[in-house]
Coordinates of C-alpha atoms and ligand atoms in Angstrom, one line a residue:
M1 CA 216.4 -23.1 -54.5
P2 CA 219.6 -25.0 -54.0
C3 CA 221.3 -26.3 -57.2
Q4 CA 220.5 -29.9 -58.0
I5 CA 223.7 -31.9 -58.6
I6 CA 223.3 -34.8 -61.0
S7 CA 225.4 -37.8 -60.1
G8 CA 227.5 -39.0 -63.1
K9 CA 227.9 -42.3 -61.2
K10 CA 224.2 -42.9 -60.9
V11 CA 223.5 -42.2 -64.5
A12 CA 226.6 -44.2 -65.7
D13 CA 225.6 -47.2 -63.4
Q14 CA 222.1 -47.3 -65.0
V15 CA 223.6 -47.3 -68.5
K16 CA 226.1 -50.0 -67.4
D17 CA 223.4 -52.2 -66.0
E18 CA 221.5 -52.0 -69.3
V19 CA 224.7 -52.8 -71.2
K20 CA 225.4 -55.8 -68.9
K21 CA 222.0 -57.2 -69.7
R22 CA 222.5 -56.7 -73.4
V23 CA 225.9 -58.4 -73.2
K24 CA 224.4 -61.5 -71.6
E25 CA 221.7 -61.6 -74.3
L26 CA 224.3 -61.4 -77.0
Q27 CA 226.5 -64.0 -75.3
A28 CA 223.5 -66.3 -75.2
C29 CA 223.6 -66.0 -79.0
G30 CA 227.3 -66.8 -79.1
K31 CA 228.4 -63.1 -79.6
T32 CA 230.7 -61.3 -77.2
P33 CA 231.0 -57.6 -77.9
G34 CA 234.7 -56.6 -78.3
L35 CA 236.4 -53.2 -78.0
A36 CA 239.9 -52.4 -79.0
V37 CA 241.5 -49.2 -77.6
I38 CA 244.7 -47.9 -79.1
I39 CA 247.0 -45.6 -77.2
V40 CA 250.0 -44.0 -78.7
G41 CA 252.7 -42.5 -76.4
D42 CA 252.7 -42.1 -72.6
D43 CA 250.5 -39.1 -71.8
P44 CA 249.7 -39.8 -68.1
A45 CA 246.0 -38.6 -68.4
S46 CA 245.4 -40.7 -71.5
Q47 CA 246.9 -43.8 -69.7
I48 CA 244.4 -43.2 -66.9
Y49 CA 241.4 -42.8 -69.2
V50 CA 242.3 -46.0 -71.2
G51 CA 242.7 -47.9 -67.9
N52 CA 239.2 -46.7 -66.9
K53 CA 237.8 -47.9 -70.2
E54 CA 239.5 -51.3 -69.9
R55 CA 238.1 -51.8 -66.4
A56 CA 234.6 -50.7 -67.4
C57 CA 234.6 -53.3 -70.2
Q58 CA 235.6 -56.0 -67.7
E59 CA 232.7 -54.9 -65.4
V60 CA 230.1 -55.4 -68.0
G61 CA 231.5 -58.4 -69.8
I62 CA 232.8 -56.7 -73.0
H63 CA 235.9 -58.3 -74.4
S64 CA 238.6 -55.6 -74.4
E65 CA 242.0 -55.2 -76.0
V66 CA 244.4 -52.4 -75.4
V67 CA 247.1 -51.8 -78.0
R68 CA 249.9 -49.8 -76.4
M69 CA 252.2 -48.1 -78.9
T70 CA 255.3 -46.0 -78.2
A71 CA 255.4 -42.2 -78.8
T72 CA 257.8 -42.8 -81.8
T73 CA 255.2 -45.0 -83.6
T74 CA 254.8 -43.9 -87.2
E75 CA 251.5 -43.0 -88.8
A76 CA 251.9 -45.9 -91.2
Q77 CA 252.4 -48.3 -88.3
L78 CA 249.3 -47.0 -86.6
L79 CA 247.2 -47.3 -89.8
E80 CA 248.3 -50.9 -90.2
V81 CA 247.1 -51.7 -86.7
I82 CA 243.7 -50.1 -87.4
D83 CA 243.5 -52.0 -90.7
D84 CA 244.0 -55.3 -88.9
L85 CA 241.4 -54.4 -86.2
N86 CA 239.0 -53.4 -89.0
K87 CA 239.2 -56.9 -90.4
R88 CA 238.8 -58.8 -87.1
T89 CA 235.3 -60.1 -86.4
A90 CA 235.9 -60.3 -82.6
V91 CA 236.4 -56.6 -82.5
H92 CA 233.2 -54.6 -82.9
G93 CA 234.5 -51.2 -81.7
I94 CA 237.8 -49.4 -82.2
L95 CA 238.8 -46.3 -80.3
V96 CA 242.1 -44.4 -80.8
Q97 CA 242.7 -42.4 -77.7
L98 CA 243.3 -38.7 -78.4
P99 CA 245.4 -36.6 -78.5
L100 CA 247.9 -38.4 -80.7
P101 CA 251.6 -37.4 -80.9
R102 CA 252.0 -34.3 -83.2
H103 CA 253.7 -36.2 -86.1
I104 CA 250.6 -38.3 -86.6
N105 CA 247.7 -36.9 -88.7
E106 CA 244.6 -37.3 -86.4
E107 CA 242.1 -36.9 -89.3
K108 CA 243.8 -39.6 -91.4
V109 CA 243.7 -42.0 -88.4
I110 CA 240.1 -41.4 -87.6
E111 CA 239.1 -41.8 -91.2
A112 CA 241.0 -45.2 -91.3
I113 CA 238.6 -46.7 -88.7
H114 CA 235.7 -48.5 -90.3
P115 CA 232.6 -46.3 -89.7
E116 CA 230.7 -49.3 -88.4
K117 CA 233.4 -49.8 -85.8
D118 CA 233.9 -46.2 -84.9
V119 CA 232.3 -46.3 -81.4
D120 CA 233.7 -42.9 -80.7
G121 CA 231.5 -41.5 -83.5
L122 CA 234.3 -39.3 -84.8
H123 CA 234.5 -40.6 -88.4
P124 CA 233.3 -38.0 -90.9
A125 CA 230.6 -40.5 -92.0
N126 CA 229.3 -40.7 -88.5
M127 CA 229.6 -37.0 -87.8
G128 CA 227.6 -36.5 -91.0
Q129 CA 224.9 -38.9 -89.9
L130 CA 224.7 -37.1 -86.6
L131 CA 224.3 -33.7 -88.3
L132 CA 221.5 -35.2 -90.4
G133 CA 219.7 -36.3 -87.3
K134 CA 220.2 -40.0 -88.0
P135 CA 223.1 -40.9 -85.8
R136 CA 224.9 -44.3 -86.0
F137 CA 227.3 -43.7 -83.1
I138 CA 227.0 -40.6 -80.9
P139 CA 230.3 -39.3 -79.6
C140 CA 230.5 -40.5 -76.0
T141 CA 230.8 -37.2 -74.0
P142 CA 227.8 -35.5 -75.7
Y143 CA 225.9 -38.7 -75.5
G144 CA 226.5 -38.7 -71.8
C145 CA 225.3 -35.1 -71.6
L146 CA 222.1 -36.2 -73.2
K147 CA 221.7 -39.0 -70.7
M148 CA 222.4 -36.7 -67.8
I149 CA 219.7 -34.3 -69.1
E150 CA 217.2 -37.1 -69.8
S151 CA 217.8 -38.5 -66.3
T152 CA 216.3 -35.3 -64.8
G153 CA 213.2 -35.2 -67.1
Y154 CA 214.3 -31.8 -68.3
E155 CA 212.7 -30.7 -71.5
I156 CA 215.2 -29.6 -74.2
E157 CA 212.7 -28.5 -76.8
G158 CA 212.4 -24.7 -77.1
K159 CA 215.3 -24.0 -74.7
H160 CA 218.2 -21.8 -75.6
A161 CA 221.4 -24.0 -75.4
V162 CA 224.8 -22.3 -75.4
I163 CA 227.8 -24.4 -76.0
V164 CA 231.3 -23.1 -75.1
G165 CA 233.9 -24.9 -77.3
R166 CA 233.7 -26.3 -80.8
S167 CA 235.8 -29.4 -80.5
K168 CA 234.9 -32.6 -82.4
L169 CA 234.8 -34.5 -79.0
I170 CA 232.2 -32.2 -77.3
G171 CA 231.1 -28.9 -78.9
K172 CA 230.3 -29.8 -82.5
P173 CA 228.5 -33.1 -81.8
M174 CA 226.7 -31.6 -78.8
S175 CA 225.3 -28.7 -81.0
A176 CA 223.9 -31.3 -83.4
L177 CA 222.3 -33.3 -80.6
L178 CA 220.6 -30.3 -79.0
L179 CA 219.5 -29.1 -82.4
S180 CA 217.9 -32.5 -83.0
G181 CA 216.2 -32.1 -79.7
N182 CA 214.7 -28.8 -81.0
A183 CA 216.7 -26.4 -78.8
T184 CA 217.9 -23.1 -80.2
V185 CA 221.7 -23.5 -80.2
T186 CA 224.4 -20.9 -79.9
I187 CA 228.1 -22.0 -80.2
C188 CA 230.8 -19.9 -78.6
H189 CA 234.5 -20.5 -79.0
S190 CA 237.9 -18.9 -78.3
R191 CA 237.3 -16.0 -80.7
T192 CA 233.8 -15.2 -79.4
K193 CA 233.7 -11.6 -78.1
G194 CA 231.8 -11.0 -74.9
L195 CA 231.4 -14.6 -73.9
A196 CA 229.4 -13.8 -70.7
E197 CA 226.7 -12.0 -72.8
Y198 CA 226.0 -15.4 -74.5
T199 CA 226.4 -17.7 -71.5
R200 CA 224.0 -15.5 -69.4
K201 CA 221.2 -16.2 -71.9
A202 CA 221.6 -20.0 -71.7
D203 CA 218.9 -22.2 -70.3
I204 CA 221.3 -25.1 -71.0
L205 CA 225.0 -24.3 -70.8
V206 CA 227.5 -27.0 -72.0
V207 CA 231.2 -26.2 -71.5
G208 CA 234.1 -28.2 -73.0
V209 CA 237.2 -26.1 -73.6
G210 CA 239.8 -27.3 -71.1
K211 CA 240.2 -24.0 -69.2
P212 CA 239.8 -24.3 -65.4
N213 CA 237.2 -22.0 -63.9
L214 CA 236.4 -20.3 -67.2
I215 CA 232.7 -20.1 -66.3
T216 CA 231.9 -18.3 -63.1
G217 CA 228.6 -17.7 -61.3
D218 CA 228.1 -14.2 -62.8
M219 CA 228.1 -15.8 -66.3
V220 CA 225.2 -18.1 -65.6
K221 CA 221.5 -17.5 -65.9
P222 CA 219.6 -18.2 -62.7
G223 CA 218.2 -21.7 -62.7
A224 CA 220.3 -22.8 -65.8
F225 CA 221.2 -26.4 -66.5
V226 CA 225.1 -26.5 -66.5
L227 CA 227.1 -29.4 -67.9
D228 CA 230.8 -29.3 -67.4
G229 CA 232.8 -31.3 -70.0
G230 CA 236.2 -30.0 -68.9
I231 CA 238.8 -32.3 -67.3
N232 CA 241.8 -30.2 -66.1
R233 CA 244.6 -31.2 -63.9
L234 CA 245.7 -28.4 -61.6
P235 CA 249.4 -28.0 -60.4
D236 CA 248.5 -29.6 -57.1
G237 CA 247.3 -32.7 -59.0
K238 CA 243.6 -32.1 -58.4
I239 CA 241.1 -32.6 -61.2
T240 CA 238.8 -29.7 -62.0
G241 CA 236.3 -28.8 -64.8
D242 CA 235.9 -25.6 -66.9
V243 CA 233.2 -24.4 -64.5
D244 CA 234.0 -22.7 -61.2
F245 CA 231.6 -24.9 -59.3
P246 CA 231.3 -23.1 -56.0
S247 CA 230.1 -19.8 -57.6
V248 CA 228.0 -21.5 -60.3
A249 CA 226.2 -23.7 -57.8
D250 CA 224.7 -20.6 -56.2
I251 CA 223.1 -19.6 -59.4
A252 CA 222.5 -22.7 -61.6
G253 CA 219.4 -24.9 -61.2
I254 CA 221.0 -28.2 -62.1
A255 CA 224.7 -28.9 -62.6
T256 CA 227.2 -31.7 -63.1
T257 CA 230.5 -31.8 -61.2
V258 CA 234.1 -32.6 -62.1
P259 CA 235.1 -35.2 -61.0
G260 CA 231.9 -37.3 -60.6
G261 CA 230.2 -36.1 -63.8
L262 CA 230.7 -36.5 -67.5
G263 CA 233.9 -38.4 -67.2
L264 CA 231.9 -41.4 -65.8
T265 CA 229.1 -41.1 -68.4
T266 CA 231.6 -40.9 -71.2
V267 CA 232.9 -44.3 -70.4
A268 CA 229.4 -45.8 -70.0
M269 CA 228.3 -44.5 -73.4
L270 CA 231.4 -46.0 -75.0
L271 CA 230.2 -49.4 -73.6
K272 CA 226.7 -48.7 -75.0
N273 CA 228.1 -47.8 -78.4
T274 CA 230.2 -51.0 -78.4
V275 CA 227.2 -53.3 -77.8
E276 CA 225.3 -51.4 -80.4
A277 CA 228.2 -52.0 -82.8
V278 CA 227.6 -55.8 -82.7
K279 CA 224.6 -55.4 -85.0
Y280 CA 227.1 -54.5 -87.8
G281 CA 228.7 -57.9 -87.6
G282 CA 232.3 -57.1 -86.5
Ligands
GUN1 N1 240.4 -38.1 -75.3 C1 239.6 -37.5 -74.4 N2 238.4 -37.8 -74.6 C2 238.3 -38.7 -75.6 C3 237.3 -39.4 -76.3 O1 236.1 -39.3 -75.9 N3 237.6 -40.2 -77.3 C4 238.9 -40.3 -77.7 N4 239.2 -41.1 -78.7 N5 239.9 -39.7 -77.1 C5 239.6 -38.9 -76.1

């Protein structure tokens, strides 16, 4: 059986259509959802991601503001901007694009965002809610993974899910989501010995480490569902994931691609979280 490729665009477009409808309903009640994105420094990849988020907001009618700060911005200056956005009722969601310059404490910054505006779902209060199975905001990439899986009708319950990577953006929240869906979850990371022994046992394999071609076809169980959360820029400028797609596509049952996969759903889920945030009042 050839591997089924899930279109990130198709899933993202469905989510965006729902968001668009919800925005219209909210606007009819005099409320326009608002998202503020803060970017510090001039990392080219981050600039592209933020531009994509801004454009997506425009597409669905969400008010968007991008706060661009120089690489020499101090932590105190950034915290002040967050504090102002926390107070503004027109801003329902706040996202600080990561990574931040090294002199700024990422944890402190995330904790400064009001949990009811943390549409990235990274605040400890929101991570805690997610772990308890009562999420307020689900981090956007894992949320997109879930949508991708749901779009195929694939049953998570009872499956063995193996996650490669323990980041706060992908691995950790994804493990909580799959556990809530009654999968049996194994988390692998950079110190895992014999990675392939684990990945070969995965019915669902989620990868998010930032290492091009880490997962090859011989590491995948025949028929597995493979979700690639990696976004890596190769020396020739091409974007690739963490999965060696040509070899994995011969073995996997269903897979996402990079580009064309989770990058698109990540943005769509951010829009969804932003309209959800309106219920907290801004
Ligand atoms: N950088 C790469 N992905 C993300 C994301 O989902 N959220 C934030 N805040 N920064 C990122």
